[in-house]
Each structure stands twice: as C-alpha cells, then as structure tokens.
Short mmCIF file of C-alpha atoms in Angstrom, two decimals:
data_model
loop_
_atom_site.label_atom_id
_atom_site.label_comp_id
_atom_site.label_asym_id
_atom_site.label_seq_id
_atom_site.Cartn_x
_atom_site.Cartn_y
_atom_site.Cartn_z
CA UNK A 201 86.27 107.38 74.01
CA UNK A 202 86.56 105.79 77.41
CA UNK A 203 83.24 104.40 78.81
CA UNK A 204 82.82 105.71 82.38
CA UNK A 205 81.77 102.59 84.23
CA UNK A 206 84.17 100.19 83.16
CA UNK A 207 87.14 102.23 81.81
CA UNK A 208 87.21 100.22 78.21
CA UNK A 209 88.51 102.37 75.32
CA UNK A 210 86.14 102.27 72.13
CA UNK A 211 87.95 103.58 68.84
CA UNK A 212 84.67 106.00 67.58
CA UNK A 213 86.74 106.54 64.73
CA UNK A 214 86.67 103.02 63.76
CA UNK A 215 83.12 102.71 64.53
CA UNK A 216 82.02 105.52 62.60
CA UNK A 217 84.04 104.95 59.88
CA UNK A 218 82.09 101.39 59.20
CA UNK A 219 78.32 103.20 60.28
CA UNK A 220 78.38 106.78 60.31
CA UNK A 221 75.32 107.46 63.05
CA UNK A 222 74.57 110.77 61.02
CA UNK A 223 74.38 109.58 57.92
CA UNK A 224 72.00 106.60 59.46
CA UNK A 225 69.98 108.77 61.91
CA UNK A 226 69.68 111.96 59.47
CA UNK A 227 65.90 112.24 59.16
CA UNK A 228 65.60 112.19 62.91
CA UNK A 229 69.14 114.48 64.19
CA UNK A 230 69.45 117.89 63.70
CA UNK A 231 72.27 119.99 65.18
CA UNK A 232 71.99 119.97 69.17
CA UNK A 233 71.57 116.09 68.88
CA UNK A 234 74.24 114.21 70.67
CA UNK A 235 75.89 111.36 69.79
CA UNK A 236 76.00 108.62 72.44
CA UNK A 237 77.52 105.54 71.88
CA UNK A 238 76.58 102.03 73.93
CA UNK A 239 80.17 100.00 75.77
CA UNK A 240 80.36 96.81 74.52
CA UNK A 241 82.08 95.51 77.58
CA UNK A 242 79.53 96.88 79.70
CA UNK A 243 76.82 97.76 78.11
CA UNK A 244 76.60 101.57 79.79
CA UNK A 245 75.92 104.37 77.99
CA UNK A 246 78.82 106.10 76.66
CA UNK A 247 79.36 110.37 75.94
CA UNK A 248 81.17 113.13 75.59
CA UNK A 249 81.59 115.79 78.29
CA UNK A 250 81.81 114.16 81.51
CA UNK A 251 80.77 115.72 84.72
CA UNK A 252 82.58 115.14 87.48
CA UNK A 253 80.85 112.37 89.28
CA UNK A 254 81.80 110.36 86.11
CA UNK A 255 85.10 111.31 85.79
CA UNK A 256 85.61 109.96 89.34
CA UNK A 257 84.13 106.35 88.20
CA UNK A 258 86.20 106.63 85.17
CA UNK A 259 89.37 107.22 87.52
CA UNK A 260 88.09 104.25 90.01
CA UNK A 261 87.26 101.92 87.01
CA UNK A 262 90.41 102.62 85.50
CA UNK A 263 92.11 101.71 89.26
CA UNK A 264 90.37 98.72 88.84
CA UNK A 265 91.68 97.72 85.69
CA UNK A 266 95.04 98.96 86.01
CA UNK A 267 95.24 96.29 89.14
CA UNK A 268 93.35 93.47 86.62
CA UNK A 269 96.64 94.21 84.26
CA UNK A 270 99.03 93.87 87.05
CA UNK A 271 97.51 90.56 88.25
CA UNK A 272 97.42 89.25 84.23
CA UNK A 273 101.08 90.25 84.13
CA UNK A 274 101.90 87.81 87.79
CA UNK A 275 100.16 85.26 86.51
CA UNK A 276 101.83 85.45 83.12
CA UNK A 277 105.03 85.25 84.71
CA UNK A 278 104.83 83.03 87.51
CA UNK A 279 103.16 81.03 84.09
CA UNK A 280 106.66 81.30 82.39
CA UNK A 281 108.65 80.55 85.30
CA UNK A 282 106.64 77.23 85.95
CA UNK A 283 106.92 76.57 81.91
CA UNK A 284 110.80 77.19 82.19
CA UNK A 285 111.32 74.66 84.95
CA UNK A 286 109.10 72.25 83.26
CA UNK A 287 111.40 72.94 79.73
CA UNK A 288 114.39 72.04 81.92
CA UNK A 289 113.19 69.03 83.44
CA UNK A 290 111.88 67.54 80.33
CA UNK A 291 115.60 68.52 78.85
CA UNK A 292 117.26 66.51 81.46
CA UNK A 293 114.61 63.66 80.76
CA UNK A 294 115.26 63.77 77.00
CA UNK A 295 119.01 63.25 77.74
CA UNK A 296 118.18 59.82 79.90
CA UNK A 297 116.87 58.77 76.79
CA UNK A 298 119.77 58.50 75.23
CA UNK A 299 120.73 54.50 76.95
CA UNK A 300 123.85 53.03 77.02
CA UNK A 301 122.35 49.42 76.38
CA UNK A 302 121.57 50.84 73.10
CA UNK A 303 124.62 52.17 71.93
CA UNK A 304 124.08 56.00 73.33
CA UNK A 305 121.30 56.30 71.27
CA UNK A 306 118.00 58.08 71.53
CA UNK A 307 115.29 54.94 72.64
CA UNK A 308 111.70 56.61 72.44
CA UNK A 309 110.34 53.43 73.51
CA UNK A 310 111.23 54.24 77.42
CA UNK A 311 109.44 56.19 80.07
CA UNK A 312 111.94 58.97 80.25
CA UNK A 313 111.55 59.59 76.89
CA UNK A 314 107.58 59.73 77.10
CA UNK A 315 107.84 61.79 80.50
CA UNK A 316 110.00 64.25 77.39
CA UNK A 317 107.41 64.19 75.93
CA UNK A 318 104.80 65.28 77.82
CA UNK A 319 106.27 68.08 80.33
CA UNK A 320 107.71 69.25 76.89
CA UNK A 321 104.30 69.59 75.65
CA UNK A 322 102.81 71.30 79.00
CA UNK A 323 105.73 73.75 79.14
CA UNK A 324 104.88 74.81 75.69
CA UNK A 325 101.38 75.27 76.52
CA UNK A 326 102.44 77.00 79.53
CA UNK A 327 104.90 79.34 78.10
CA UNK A 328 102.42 80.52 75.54
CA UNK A 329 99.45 81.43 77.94
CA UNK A 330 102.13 83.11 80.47
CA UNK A 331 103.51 84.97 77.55
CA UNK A 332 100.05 86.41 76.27
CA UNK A 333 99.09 87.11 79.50
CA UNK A 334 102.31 88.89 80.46
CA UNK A 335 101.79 91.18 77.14
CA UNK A 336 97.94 91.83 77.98
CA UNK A 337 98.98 92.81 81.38
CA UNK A 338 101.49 95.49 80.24
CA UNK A 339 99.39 96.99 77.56
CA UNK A 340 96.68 97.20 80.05
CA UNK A 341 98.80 98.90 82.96
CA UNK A 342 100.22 101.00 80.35
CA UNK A 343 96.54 102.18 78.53
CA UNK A 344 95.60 103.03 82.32
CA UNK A 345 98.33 104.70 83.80
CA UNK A 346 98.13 107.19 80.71
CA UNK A 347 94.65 107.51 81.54
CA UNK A 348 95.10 107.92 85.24
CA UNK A 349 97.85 110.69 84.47
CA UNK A 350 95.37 112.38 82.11
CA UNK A 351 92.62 112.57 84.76
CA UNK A 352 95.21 113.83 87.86
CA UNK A 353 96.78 116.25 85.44
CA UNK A 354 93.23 117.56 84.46
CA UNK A 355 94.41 117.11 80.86
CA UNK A 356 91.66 114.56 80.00
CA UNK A 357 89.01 115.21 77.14
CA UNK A 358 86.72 112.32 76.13
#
C-alpha cells in the first residue's frame, strides 16, 4: 500500500501478519469497517480506494521521489569517482614508500607512506557511502517508475 502524500510503500502484509487489526479491534469492527493504516514516513493517513485527487498526489509524490533517487544515485557516483581517484593517488603514494636508501623496501616511517595511509582510508569510506547511495538511488527510481507506469496506464490498485 502506497501512502498518498509521500509515495512510501508499506508491506500490510507484513504488518498484519505481526498485529492483525481485526483480531485486535474485534469487539469494536463489524463488516463495513475499514481498515486504515497510519505512514510511518509521514505520518498521513493511509487507505484503500483512492479518489482521484489522491491519486494525483500519489503520482506528484512519487515524481518527487523518483527525482530524490536520481539525485542519491549522482551523488553516489560522483562519491565513487572521487573515492577512485583518491585509491589511485594513495597507490602511487604507497609505491614512494618503497626508498632506495633503504634497500627498495617498504619504510612506513615516511610521509608518503602516512599520506597511504590516510587517502587510503578516505577512499574506502568514500567508496562505501557512494556505493550505498548509488544502490538506494536505483531501487528507488526503479520502485517509482513502476509506480508511475501503473498510475499512467490506469492499472494501479492500492
């Protein structure tokens, strides 16, 4: 079920699986009582059967979101790209470490090595932010263009 106002997707199946509302609410539902759910994003009030005034915020939330997922994806690459450069640099500083003074070995004791270090350590840390962020922004982009080709083929059912 998709909430309206913010286009997040709430699995009902999951939720009533852990608390059935029916079972819980029994002494006070009978059979033309409606089960409404709250977004937990949001905090709107969440149904079936959407009119369609809602189904236009639905489509203009899930606009919205779709463009969030593209910008998480840009950032998560141009993250990556900045991570890769930074990988490369602090390879070519890890091979100045190796000094001829000291037979061609590795000295750790030297500022190139320590400069290793570090951009080694903030590429990692880059790569692995750009990479989430890449994978958040396509499984966003992808949950909303499904949705946005549900609601312009008239094919959508909450």
């Amino acid at each position: 079920m998709f909430c309206h106002y913010c286009a997040n997707k709430v699995d009902v199946k999951k939720l009533e699986a852990t608390k059935p509302t029916l079972t819980n609410f029994k002494d006070v539902a009978t059979s033309d009582t409606k089960v409404v759910y709250v977004c937990p994003r949001c905090g709107h009030i969440m149904h079936e059967g959407l009119n369609e005034e809602e189904i236009k915020s639905l489509s203009r939330a899930a606009h919205a979101e779709y463009l969030r997922g593209g910008n998480a994806f840009s950032t998560g690459m141009s993250m990556i790209l900045f991570g890769t450069i930074l990988l490369i640099i602090a390879f070519l500083f890890f091979l100045l470490s190796f000094k001829a003074d000291a037979g061609g070995k590795l000295v750790t004791s030297c500022a190139e090595f320590i400069v290793c270090v570090a951009l080694g350590i903030i590429s990692v840390i880059l790569l692995g932010f750009g990479i989430t962020l890449v994978v958040r922004g396509i499984l966003t982009k992808r949950k909303c263009h499904l949705l946005l080709k549900d609601i312009n083929n008239q094919t959508f059912v909450q």
